[in-house]
Amino acid sequence: MIKRVEWSENPLRSQQVAFETEVRSQQIQHTENQVTPAPVADSQEEVELNPPPNPNRSVVESVGAIPNQLYERLGLTMPRWLLWIMTVVIGIILSGLLVSTLALWTPLWSNLDRTDEDLGTATKDEVKIPLPGELWSKLSQYQLSRPMNILIMGIEPVNGTVDGSPESFVGKSDTMLLVRLNPSEKSVRVLSIPRDTMIAIPEKGEKGLTKVSDANAKGGPVLAARVVSRTLNNAPIDRYIRISTSGLRQLVDQLGGVEVFVPQSMEYKDSSSRLSINLVSGWQTLNGEQAEQFARFREPGLGDLPRVQRQQALIAALLQRLNSPTVLPRLPQLTRLMRKYFDTNLKMEEMMALVNFGLNLDRDNFQMTVLPGTFSRFSKDPDSYWLNMTGQQSLLNDYVGVNVPGLKPDMRQVPNLKIAIQNASNQPQLTEKVIAYLKHKGFTNIYKVPNWPDTQRQTQIVVQKGNRQVGVDLQKVLGLGQIEVSAIGDLESDLTIRIGKDWK
C-alpha cells in the first residue's frame, strides 16, 4: 500500500492574509501543536467528588498494613512515622525510575505534533504511529502528493543560549534557501536568497527597508516566510526548517564528513562571535566544524554571493554523501539529530516522504540558482542586494511556482547570452581556442575569467541563472560538456564554460 502524504493547508500562508501593516507578535504561535481539552460534564464532576462506597476496602486496608507488619517482623526501633516517610520516598524514587525507563524507549515523535484536523482525516493506519524500525522499513510507502515549497534557514549563534534550545533559533538567518519539490516533474530546485537582500518588514514604530536576514530575529519563521512570500509575488511557503549553529556540524559529522573543493585559502578570526576560520585550498574531506567555516566565510568587499556559491557547492557535496549506501542505515539516527538541532513544522510522515523523494531523485533534476539582483554601490551599505526580476518569469515559475502577469521570460538565444570562459585544463592555449570557436559559431558576448584552480578532466557547462535548457543548447554547439545547474560559475555570466582536458 502506498501512502501519499497530503500536505495540510498551509498554516503560514493562512496567517499572511491578516498581515498587512504590522507584525503583532515576534513569537511563533505553534497552532498545529495546540491541544484543546474536552469539556467535562457537571454530572461527571459530581460522581468524582462523591464516589460510591469502595467494595474492595478490605484489600486497601491489607495493603496499608504492610508497613506495620514489616515494622513488627524486623524489630525496628525507629518511630513508625519515620518508617512511613521512608516508604513513601522509596516509592516515589522507584516510580521515577520506571517513568525514565519508559521515556528512553518511547519514540521521539508522537501524536502531539499532529493537528486535530490531521488526526480526524487520517486513516486508522496513519493514526497509529509506527515504531522507528517499522517506519524506516516502509520508507518506500511515503510519497509526495503535490508540489511544495520549504524555507530553510541557517541561524546565527545567539550568545548566552544552549544550542538546540528554543532560544538558539531566534537569531538572524545567516543562510536562506527556498526549496521547491515537484513530484510531477520529479525535480528539486533550490533558490538561494542572499542574506543582504533588501525587503520590507512593516512594523509598528519602524518604517523603511531592512535585510531579509533580520526577519527571523524580528518575528521568527512566520514573519520570515511572509516577507519572502510577499517579495516573490505571494509565493506559497508550505513548511520551514531552521537549523541551529550545531545542526550543520552534527549532520556532517554523522555523515562521516563531506568532500569539497576549497578554491582558496580562508583565514578569519572574530573573537566576539567566537568564529575562527582556517582552511587551506584544494580538495579535502571537511568535518562538521570545517564545513561550517566553509559555509560562513565571507570575503571583504564581495558581498554575500561568493558565500552563496560555496554554500551551493556544500549542498551538492552533502547530497552526494547522503546518496551513499553506507549512509542509509544511519537515517533513523539522522532523524533524531534533526529533532534536536532542527526546528521545523514538518511532520514525521512528511520527512519520510522527503527522504524517499530524495533517494529516487535523478541528478539532472536537482538544480540550484540564486535570487536575481545586483549590489548597490550607491547605498549606505555597499553589501545591500537589490532584486531585479526583469525577464525572470521562467525562474519564478520553476523555482517558486508562481506566474506574474506582465512579467516576460528571457527569450534570448544561447549565442546572445553572456558566457564566461574559464580554463580548468592546465593547458593555457585552450582558452583562446574556445573563444575563437564560439565566435565562429556566432556567439557575440564572450569573455574570459581567471583560471579555475582545480584541473578537470571533463569540460563543465555551469548554468548560472537556473535554466537548464540553455545549457543543453550550448552542449549541442560544443559537442561535449557536463551540465551543472547551479550558481557556482562566474557571477556576471549567464553560462560559464570550464574547459577540461577533454577539449581537443
PDB file of C-alpha atoms in Angstrom, residues 145-301:
ATOM      1  CA  SER A 145       1.273  14.138  -3.446  1.00  0.00           C
ATOM      2  CA  ARG A 146       1.786  17.666  -4.826  1.00  0.00           C
ATOM      3  CA  PRO A 147       4.470  20.381  -5.239  1.00  0.00           C
ATOM      4  CA  MET A 148       5.629  22.104  -2.077  1.00  0.00           C
ATOM      5  CA  ASN A 149       7.982  24.912  -1.033  1.00  0.00           C
ATOM      6  CA  ILE A 150      10.164  24.703   2.072  1.00  0.00           C
ATOM      7  CA  LEU A 151      12.000  27.710   3.536  1.00  0.00           C
ATOM      8  CA  ILE A 152      15.326  26.643   5.088  1.00  0.00           C
ATOM      9  CA  MET A 153      17.265  28.998   7.361  1.00  0.00           C
ATOM     10  CA  GLY A 154      20.653  28.588   8.995  1.00  0.00           C
ATOM     11  CA  ILE A 155      20.557  30.645  12.199  1.00  0.00           C
ATOM     12  CA  GLU A 156      23.473  32.679  13.521  1.00  0.00           C
ATOM     13  CA  PRO A 157      24.734  31.828  17.035  1.00  0.00           C
ATOM     14  CA  VAL A 158      22.801  33.537  19.821  1.00  0.00           C
ATOM     15  CA  ASN A 159      25.004  34.493  22.768  1.00  0.00           C
ATOM     16  CA  GLY A 160      24.030  33.041  26.114  1.00  0.00           C
ATOM     17  CA  THR A 161      21.838  30.234  24.735  1.00  0.00           C
ATOM     18  CA  VAL A 162      22.190  26.471  24.697  1.00  0.00           C
ATOM     19  CA  ASP A 163      22.482  25.242  21.124  1.00  0.00           C
ATOM     20  CA  GLY A 164      19.340  23.380  20.125  1.00  0.00           C
ATOM     21  CA  SER A 165      17.182  25.162  22.703  1.00  0.00           C
ATOM     22  CA  PRO A 166      14.212  27.283  21.544  1.00  0.00           C
ATOM     23  CA  GLU A 167      16.207  30.419  22.360  1.00  0.00           C
ATOM     24  CA  SER A 168      19.019  29.410  19.990  1.00  0.00           C
ATOM     25  CA  PHE A 169      16.703  29.719  16.966  1.00  0.00           C
ATOM     26  CA  VAL A 170      15.786  33.402  17.437  1.00  0.00           C
ATOM     27  CA  GLY A 171      18.886  34.914  15.811  1.00  0.00           C
ATOM     28  CA  LYS A 172      19.366  36.317  12.323  1.00  0.00           C
ATOM     29  CA  SER A 173      19.398  33.919   9.401  1.00  0.00           C
ATOM     30  CA  ASP A 174      22.940  33.504   8.106  1.00  0.00           C
ATOM     31  CA  THR A 175      21.711  31.316   5.235  1.00  0.00           C
ATOM     32  CA  MET A 176      18.328  31.254   3.492  1.00  0.00           C
ATOM     33  CA  LEU A 177      17.137  28.774   0.858  1.00  0.00           C
ATOM     34  CA  LEU A 178      13.745  28.289  -0.751  1.00  0.00           C
ATOM     35  CA  VAL A 179      13.484  24.645  -1.861  1.00  0.00           C
ATOM     36  CA  ARG A 180      10.741  23.543  -4.268  1.00  0.00           C
ATOM     37  CA  LEU A 181       9.924  19.844  -4.676  1.00  0.00           C
ATOM     38  CA  ASN A 182       7.779  18.887  -7.647  1.00  0.00           C
ATOM     39  CA  PRO A 183       6.678  15.218  -7.763  1.00  0.00           C
ATOM     40  CA  SER A 184       5.111  15.525 -11.227  1.00  0.00           C
ATOM     41  CA  GLU A 185       8.463  16.609 -12.688  1.00  0.00           C
ATOM     42  CA  LYS A 186      10.487  14.568 -10.170  1.00  0.00           C
ATOM     43  CA  SER A 187      12.623  17.638  -9.577  1.00  0.00           C
ATOM     44  CA  VAL A 188      14.133  19.652  -6.733  1.00  0.00           C
ATOM     45  CA  ARG A 189      15.025  23.301  -7.300  1.00  0.00           C
ATOM     46  CA  VAL A 190      16.905  25.399  -4.758  1.00  0.00           C
ATOM     47  CA  LEU A 191      16.756  29.200  -4.772  1.00  0.00           C
ATOM     48  CA  SER A 192      19.476  30.803  -2.641  1.00  0.00           C
ATOM     49  CA  ILE A 193      18.394  34.118  -1.112  1.00  0.00           C
ATOM     50  CA  PRO A 194      21.399  36.332  -0.199  1.00  0.00           C
ATOM     51  CA  ARG A 195      21.193  37.430   3.405  1.00  0.00           C
ATOM     52  CA  ASP A 196      21.636  41.097   2.388  1.00  0.00           C
ATOM     53  CA  THR A 197      18.549  41.078   0.138  1.00  0.00           C
ATOM     54  CA  MET A 198      16.548  44.244   0.824  1.00  0.00           C
ATOM     55  CA  ILE A 199      12.937  43.624   1.846  1.00  0.00           C
ATOM     56  CA  ALA A 200      10.144  45.491   3.642  1.00  0.00           C
ATOM     57  CA  ILE A 201       9.130  44.466   7.168  1.00  0.00           C
ATOM     58  CA  PRO A 202       6.182  46.689   8.228  1.00  0.00           C
ATOM     59  CA  GLU A 203       6.315  47.076  11.987  1.00  0.00           C
ATOM     60  CA  LYS A 204       4.760  49.441  14.459  1.00  0.00           C
ATOM     61  CA  GLY A 205       7.073  52.362  15.016  1.00  0.00           C
ATOM     62  CA  GLU A 206       9.508  51.324  12.295  1.00  0.00           C
ATOM     63  CA  LYS A 207       9.478  52.200   8.604  1.00  0.00           C
ATOM     64  CA  GLY A 208      11.689  51.581   5.616  1.00  0.00           C
ATOM     65  CA  LEU A 209      13.663  48.648   4.276  1.00  0.00           C
ATOM     66  CA  THR A 210      15.839  46.132   6.007  1.00  0.00           C
ATOM     67  CA  LYS A 211      17.694  42.934   5.126  1.00  0.00           C
ATOM     68  CA  VAL A 212      15.957  39.610   4.837  1.00  0.00           C
ATOM     69  CA  SER A 213      18.324  38.128   7.440  1.00  0.00           C
ATOM     70  CA  ASP A 214      16.581  40.283  10.084  1.00  0.00           C
ATOM     71  CA  ALA A 215      13.158  38.733   9.527  1.00  0.00           C
ATOM     72  CA  ASN A 216      13.639  35.663  11.717  1.00  0.00           C
ATOM     73  CA  ALA A 217      15.085  37.717  14.583  1.00  0.00           C
ATOM     74  CA  LYS A 218      12.142  40.141  14.437  1.00  0.00           C
ATOM     75  CA  GLY A 219       9.289  37.641  14.079  1.00  0.00           C
ATOM     76  CA  GLY A 220      10.510  34.055  13.765  1.00  0.00           C
ATOM     77  CA  PRO A 221       9.813  31.712  10.841  1.00  0.00           C
ATOM     78  CA  VAL A 222       6.275  33.023  10.359  1.00  0.00           C
ATOM     79  CA  LEU A 223       7.497  36.547   9.604  1.00  0.00           C
ATOM     80  CA  ALA A 224      10.430  35.246   7.542  1.00  0.00           C
ATOM     81  CA  ALA A 225       8.048  33.177   5.420  1.00  0.00           C
ATOM     82  CA  ARG A 226       5.693  36.129   4.985  1.00  0.00           C
ATOM     83  CA  VAL A 227       8.309  38.578   3.736  1.00  0.00           C
ATOM     84  CA  VAL A 228       9.879  36.009   1.401  1.00  0.00           C
ATOM     85  CA  SER A 229       6.438  35.122   0.055  1.00  0.00           C
ATOM     86  CA  ARG A 230       5.471  38.769  -0.495  1.00  0.00           C
ATOM     87  CA  THR A 231       8.824  39.522  -2.126  1.00  0.00           C
ATOM     88  CA  LEU A 232       8.233  36.678  -4.600  1.00  0.00           C
ATOM     89  CA  ASN A 233       4.689  37.697  -5.593  1.00  0.00           C
ATOM     90  CA  ASN A 234       2.902  35.823  -2.772  1.00  0.00           C
ATOM     91  CA  ALA A 235       4.684  32.546  -3.443  1.00  0.00           C
ATOM     92  CA  PRO A 236       3.313  29.675  -1.321  1.00  0.00           C
ATOM     93  CA  ILE A 237       5.554  28.517   1.524  1.00  0.00           C
ATOM     94  CA  ASP A 238       4.298  25.245   2.983  1.00  0.00           C
ATOM     95  CA  ARG A 239       6.892  24.388   5.635  1.00  0.00           C
ATOM     96  CA  TYR A 240      10.012  25.795   7.259  1.00  0.00           C
ATOM     97  CA  ILE A 241      13.226  24.367   8.697  1.00  0.00           C
ATOM     98  CA  ARG A 242      15.539  26.333  10.990  1.00  0.00           C
ATOM     99  CA  ILE A 243      18.997  24.900  11.650  1.00  0.00           C
ATOM    100  CA  SER A 244      20.904  25.880  14.782  1.00  0.00           C
ATOM    101  CA  THR A 245      24.642  26.519  14.913  1.00  0.00           C
ATOM    102  CA  SER A 246      25.475  22.927  15.754  1.00  0.00           C
ATOM    103  CA  GLY A 247      22.968  21.463  13.300  1.00  0.00           C
ATOM    104  CA  LEU A 248      25.260  21.589  10.275  1.00  0.00           C
ATOM    105  CA  ARG A 249      28.294  20.439  12.266  1.00  0.00           C
ATOM    106  CA  GLN A 250      26.461  17.478  13.752  1.00  0.00           C
ATOM    107  CA  LEU A 251      24.955  16.487  10.396  1.00  0.00           C
ATOM    108  CA  VAL A 252      28.321  16.488   8.603  1.00  0.00           C
ATOM    109  CA  ASP A 253      29.993  14.555  11.419  1.00  0.00           C
ATOM    110  CA  GLN A 254      27.209  11.957  11.396  1.00  0.00           C
ATOM    111  CA  LEU A 255      27.750  11.523   7.648  1.00  0.00           C
ATOM    112  CA  GLY A 256      31.461  10.956   8.161  1.00  0.00           C
ATOM    113  CA  GLY A 257      32.470  14.281   6.576  1.00  0.00           C
ATOM    114  CA  VAL A 258      31.943  15.733   3.092  1.00  0.00           C
ATOM    115  CA  GLU A 259      34.405  16.019   0.229  1.00  0.00           C
ATOM    116  CA  VAL A 260      34.610  19.618  -1.009  1.00  0.00           C
ATOM    117  CA  PHE A 261      36.988  21.627  -3.192  1.00  0.00           C
ATOM    118  CA  VAL A 262      38.175  24.748  -1.353  1.00  0.00           C
ATOM    119  CA  PRO A 263      39.061  27.223  -4.134  1.00  0.00           C
ATOM    120  CA  GLN A 264      41.278  29.452  -1.958  1.00  0.00           C
ATOM    121  CA  SER A 265      42.817  29.629   1.479  1.00  0.00           C
ATOM    122  CA  MET A 266      40.401  31.013   4.058  1.00  0.00           C
ATOM    123  CA  GLU A 267      41.540  32.746   7.241  1.00  0.00           C
ATOM    124  CA  TYR A 268      39.372  34.772   9.573  1.00  0.00           C
ATOM    125  CA  LYS A 269      39.003  35.301  13.321  1.00  0.00           C
ATOM    126  CA  ASP A 270      36.257  37.082  15.226  1.00  0.00           C
ATOM    127  CA  SER A 271      36.567  36.909  18.993  1.00  0.00           C
ATOM    128  CA  SER A 272      33.155  38.472  19.592  1.00  0.00           C
ATOM    129  CA  SER A 273      31.290  35.683  17.753  1.00  0.00           C
ATOM    130  CA  ARG A 274      33.862  33.026  18.643  1.00  0.00           C
ATOM    131  CA  LEU A 275      34.293  32.271  14.928  1.00  0.00           C
ATOM    132  CA  SER A 276      37.737  31.175  13.762  1.00  0.00           C
ATOM    133  CA  ILE A 277      38.289  30.040  10.167  1.00  0.00           C
ATOM    134  CA  ASN A 278      41.454  28.413   8.864  1.00  0.00           C
ATOM    135  CA  LEU A 279      41.115  26.337   5.686  1.00  0.00           C
ATOM    136  CA  VAL A 280      43.719  25.550   3.034  1.00  0.00           C
ATOM    137  CA  SER A 281      42.887  25.384  -0.665  1.00  0.00           C
ATOM    138  CA  GLY A 282      42.325  22.135  -2.568  1.00  0.00           C
ATOM    139  CA  TRP A 283      40.192  19.011  -2.317  1.00  0.00           C
ATOM    140  CA  GLN A 284      39.652  17.777   1.209  1.00  0.00           C
ATOM    141  CA  THR A 285      37.170  15.960   3.401  1.00  0.00           C
ATOM    142  CA  LEU A 286      35.708  18.520   5.797  1.00  0.00           C
ATOM    143  CA  ASN A 287      34.447  17.608   9.235  1.00  0.00           C
ATOM    144  CA  GLY A 288      31.476  19.382  10.770  1.00  0.00           C
ATOM    145  CA  GLU A 289      33.403  22.341  12.170  1.00  0.00           C
ATOM    146  CA  GLN A 290      35.311  22.861   8.910  1.00  0.00           C
ATOM    147  CA  ALA A 291      32.099  22.630   6.869  1.00  0.00           C
ATOM    148  CA  GLU A 292      30.614  25.428   8.979  1.00  0.00           C
ATOM    149  CA  GLN A 293      33.735  27.527   8.366  1.00  0.00           C
ATOM    150  CA  PHE A 294      33.498  26.862   4.621  1.00  0.00           C
ATOM    151  CA  ALA A 295      29.839  27.927   4.538  1.00  0.00           C
ATOM    152  CA  ARG A 296      30.220  31.057   6.683  1.00  0.00           C
ATOM    153  CA  PHE A 297      33.489  32.539   5.353  1.00  0.00           C
ATOM    154  CA  ARG A 298      32.943  35.919   3.719  1.00  0.00           C
ATOM    155  CA  GLU A 299      35.499  37.836   1.647  1.00  0.00           C
ATOM    156  CA  PRO A 300      35.630  41.586   2.314  1.00  0.00           C
ATOM    157  CA  GLY A 301      34.092  43.775  -0.380  1.00  0.00           C
TER     158      GLY A 301
END
